[in-house]
Coordinates of C-alpha atoms and ligand atoms in Angstrom, one line a residue:
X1 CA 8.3 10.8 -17.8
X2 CA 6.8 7.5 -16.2
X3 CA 5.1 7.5 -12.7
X4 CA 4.6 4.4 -10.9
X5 CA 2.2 4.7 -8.1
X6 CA 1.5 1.7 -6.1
X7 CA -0.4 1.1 -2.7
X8 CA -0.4 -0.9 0.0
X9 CA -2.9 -2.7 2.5
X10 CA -6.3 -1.7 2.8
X11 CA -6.5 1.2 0.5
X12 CA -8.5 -0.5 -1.8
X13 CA -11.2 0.2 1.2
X14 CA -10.8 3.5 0.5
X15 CA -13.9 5.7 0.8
X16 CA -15.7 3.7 3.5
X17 CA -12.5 2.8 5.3
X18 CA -12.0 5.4 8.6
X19 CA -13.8 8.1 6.5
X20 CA -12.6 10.4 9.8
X21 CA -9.2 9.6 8.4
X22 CA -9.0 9.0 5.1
X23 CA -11.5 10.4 3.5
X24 CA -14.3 9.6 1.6
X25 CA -13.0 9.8 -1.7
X26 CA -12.2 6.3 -3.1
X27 CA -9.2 5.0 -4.8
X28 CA -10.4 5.0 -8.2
X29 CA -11.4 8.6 -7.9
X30 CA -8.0 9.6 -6.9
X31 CA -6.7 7.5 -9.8
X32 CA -8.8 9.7 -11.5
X33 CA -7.5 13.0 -9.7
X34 CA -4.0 12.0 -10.6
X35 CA -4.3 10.7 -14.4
X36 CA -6.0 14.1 -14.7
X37 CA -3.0 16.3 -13.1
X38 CA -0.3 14.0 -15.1
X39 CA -2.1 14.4 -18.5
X40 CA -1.7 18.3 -18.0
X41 CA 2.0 17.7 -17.1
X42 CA 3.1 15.5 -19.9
X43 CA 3.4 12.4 -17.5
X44 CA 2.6 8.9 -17.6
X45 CA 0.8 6.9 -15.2
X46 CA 0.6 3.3 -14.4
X47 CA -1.5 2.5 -11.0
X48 CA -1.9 -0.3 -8.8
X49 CA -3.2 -1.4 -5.3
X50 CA -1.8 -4.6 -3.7
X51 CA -3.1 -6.5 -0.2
X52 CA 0.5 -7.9 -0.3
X53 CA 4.1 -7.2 0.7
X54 CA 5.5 -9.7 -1.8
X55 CA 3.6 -8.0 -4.9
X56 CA 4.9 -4.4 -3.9
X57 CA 8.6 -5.7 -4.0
X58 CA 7.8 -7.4 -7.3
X59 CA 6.5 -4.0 -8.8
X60 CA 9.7 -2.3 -7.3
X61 CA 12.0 -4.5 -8.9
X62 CA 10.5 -5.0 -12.3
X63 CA 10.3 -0.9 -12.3
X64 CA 13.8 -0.3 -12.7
X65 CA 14.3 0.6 -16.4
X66 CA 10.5 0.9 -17.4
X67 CA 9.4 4.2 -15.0
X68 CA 11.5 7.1 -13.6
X69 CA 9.8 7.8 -10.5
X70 CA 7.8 5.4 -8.0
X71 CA 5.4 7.1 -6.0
X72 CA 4.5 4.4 -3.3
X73 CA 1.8 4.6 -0.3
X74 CA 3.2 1.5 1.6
X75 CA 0.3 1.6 4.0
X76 CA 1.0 -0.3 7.1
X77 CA 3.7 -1.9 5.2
X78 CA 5.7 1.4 5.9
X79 CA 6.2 1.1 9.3
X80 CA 6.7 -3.0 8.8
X81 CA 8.5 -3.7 6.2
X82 CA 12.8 -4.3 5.7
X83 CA 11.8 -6.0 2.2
X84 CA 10.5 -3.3 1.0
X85 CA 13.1 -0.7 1.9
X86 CA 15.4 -3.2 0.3
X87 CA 13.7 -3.3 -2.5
X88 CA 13.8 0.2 -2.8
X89 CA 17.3 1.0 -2.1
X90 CA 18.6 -2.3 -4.3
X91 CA 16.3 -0.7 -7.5
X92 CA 17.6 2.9 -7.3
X93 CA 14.4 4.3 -8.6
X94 CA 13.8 7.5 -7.3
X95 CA 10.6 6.7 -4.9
X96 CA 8.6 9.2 -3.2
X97 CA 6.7 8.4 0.2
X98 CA 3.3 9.4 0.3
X99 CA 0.4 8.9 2.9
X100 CA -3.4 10.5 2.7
X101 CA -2.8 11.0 6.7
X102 CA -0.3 12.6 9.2
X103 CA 1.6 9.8 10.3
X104 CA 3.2 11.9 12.3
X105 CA 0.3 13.0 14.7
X106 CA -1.2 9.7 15.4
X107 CA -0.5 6.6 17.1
X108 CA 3.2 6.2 18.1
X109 CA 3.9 3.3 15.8
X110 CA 3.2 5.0 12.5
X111 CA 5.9 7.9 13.7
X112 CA 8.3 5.5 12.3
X113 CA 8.6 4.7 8.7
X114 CA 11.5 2.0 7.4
X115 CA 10.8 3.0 4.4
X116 CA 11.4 7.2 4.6
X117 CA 15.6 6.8 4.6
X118 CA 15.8 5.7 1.2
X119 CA 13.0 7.6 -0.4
X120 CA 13.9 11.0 -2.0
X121 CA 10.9 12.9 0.3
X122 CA 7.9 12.1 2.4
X123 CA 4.5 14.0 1.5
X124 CA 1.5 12.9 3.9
X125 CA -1.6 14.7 5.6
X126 CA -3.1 16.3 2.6
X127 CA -5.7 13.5 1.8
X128 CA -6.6 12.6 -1.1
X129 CA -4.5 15.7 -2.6
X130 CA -1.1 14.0 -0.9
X131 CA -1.1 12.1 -4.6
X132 CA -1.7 15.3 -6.8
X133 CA 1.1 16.9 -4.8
X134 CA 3.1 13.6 -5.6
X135 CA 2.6 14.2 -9.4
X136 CA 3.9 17.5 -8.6
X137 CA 7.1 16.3 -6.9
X138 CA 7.6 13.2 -9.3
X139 CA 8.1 15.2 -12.3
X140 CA 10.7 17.4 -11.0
X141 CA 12.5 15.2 -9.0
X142 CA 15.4 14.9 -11.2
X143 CA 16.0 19.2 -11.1
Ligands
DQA201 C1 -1.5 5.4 5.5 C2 -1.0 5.6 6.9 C3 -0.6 4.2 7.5 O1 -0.1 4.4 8.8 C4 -1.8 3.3 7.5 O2 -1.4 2.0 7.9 C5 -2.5 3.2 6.2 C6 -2.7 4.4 5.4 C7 -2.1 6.7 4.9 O3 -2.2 6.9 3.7 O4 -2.4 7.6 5.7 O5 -3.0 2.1 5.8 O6 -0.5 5.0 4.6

């Protein structure tokens, strides 16, 4: 079992960025976190953060036939981006929605996520632990 997780905008700030909201806990340590939880579970992790659109649809594509589950934190992309959903729904690898805050109980614009309809399930709200969760749901999403 193969994980992808890849990130979007600004959460390479994480740990200074909005500590209020996001945390303090930075993205390597949540790398960390969730190579940790996988290694328990017998998966495998690969991990990357991207300022851009273009490299997230890139990863999507070239995932198809390499990792069984993408775990993506689109950032503001989520609530942005058509190319991404495409990419999504044109790969067909099961991909999992995650954010470290409730989308749903802030500003109006982040109710709405492009990318949530294609996605198998949406986890957010739980931090830094919405990606341990993730490794939870990744490895069972096939049954
Ligand atoms: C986020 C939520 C998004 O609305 C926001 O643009 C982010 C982070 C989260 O993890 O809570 O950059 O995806």
């Amino acid at each position: 079992m193969k994980i992808l997780f890849l990130n979007g905008p600004n959460l390479n700030l994480l740990g200074t960025r909005e500590p209020e909201i996001y945390g303090r806990t930075t993205l390597a340590d949540i790398e960390a976190k969730v190579r940790e939880r996988a290694a328990k579970l017998g998966a495998e992790i690969a991990f990357r953060q991207t300022n851009q659109e273009g490299e997230l649809v890139a990863w999507i594509q070239e995932a198809k036939g390499k990792f069984d589950v993408i775990v993506l934190n689109a950032a503001a992309y989520t609530h942005t981006s058509v190319a991404l959903r495409d990419a999504i729904s044109a790969v067909g690898v099961p991909t999992i929605e995650i954010h470290l805050s409730n989308v749903h109980a802030r500003e109006e614009f982040r109710h709405k996520s492009l990318i949530a309809p294609v996605c198998r399930g949406q986890i957010c709200g739980f931090g830094a632990n919405s990606y341990i969760l993730a490794v939870e749901a990744a490895v069972t999403v096939n049954g």
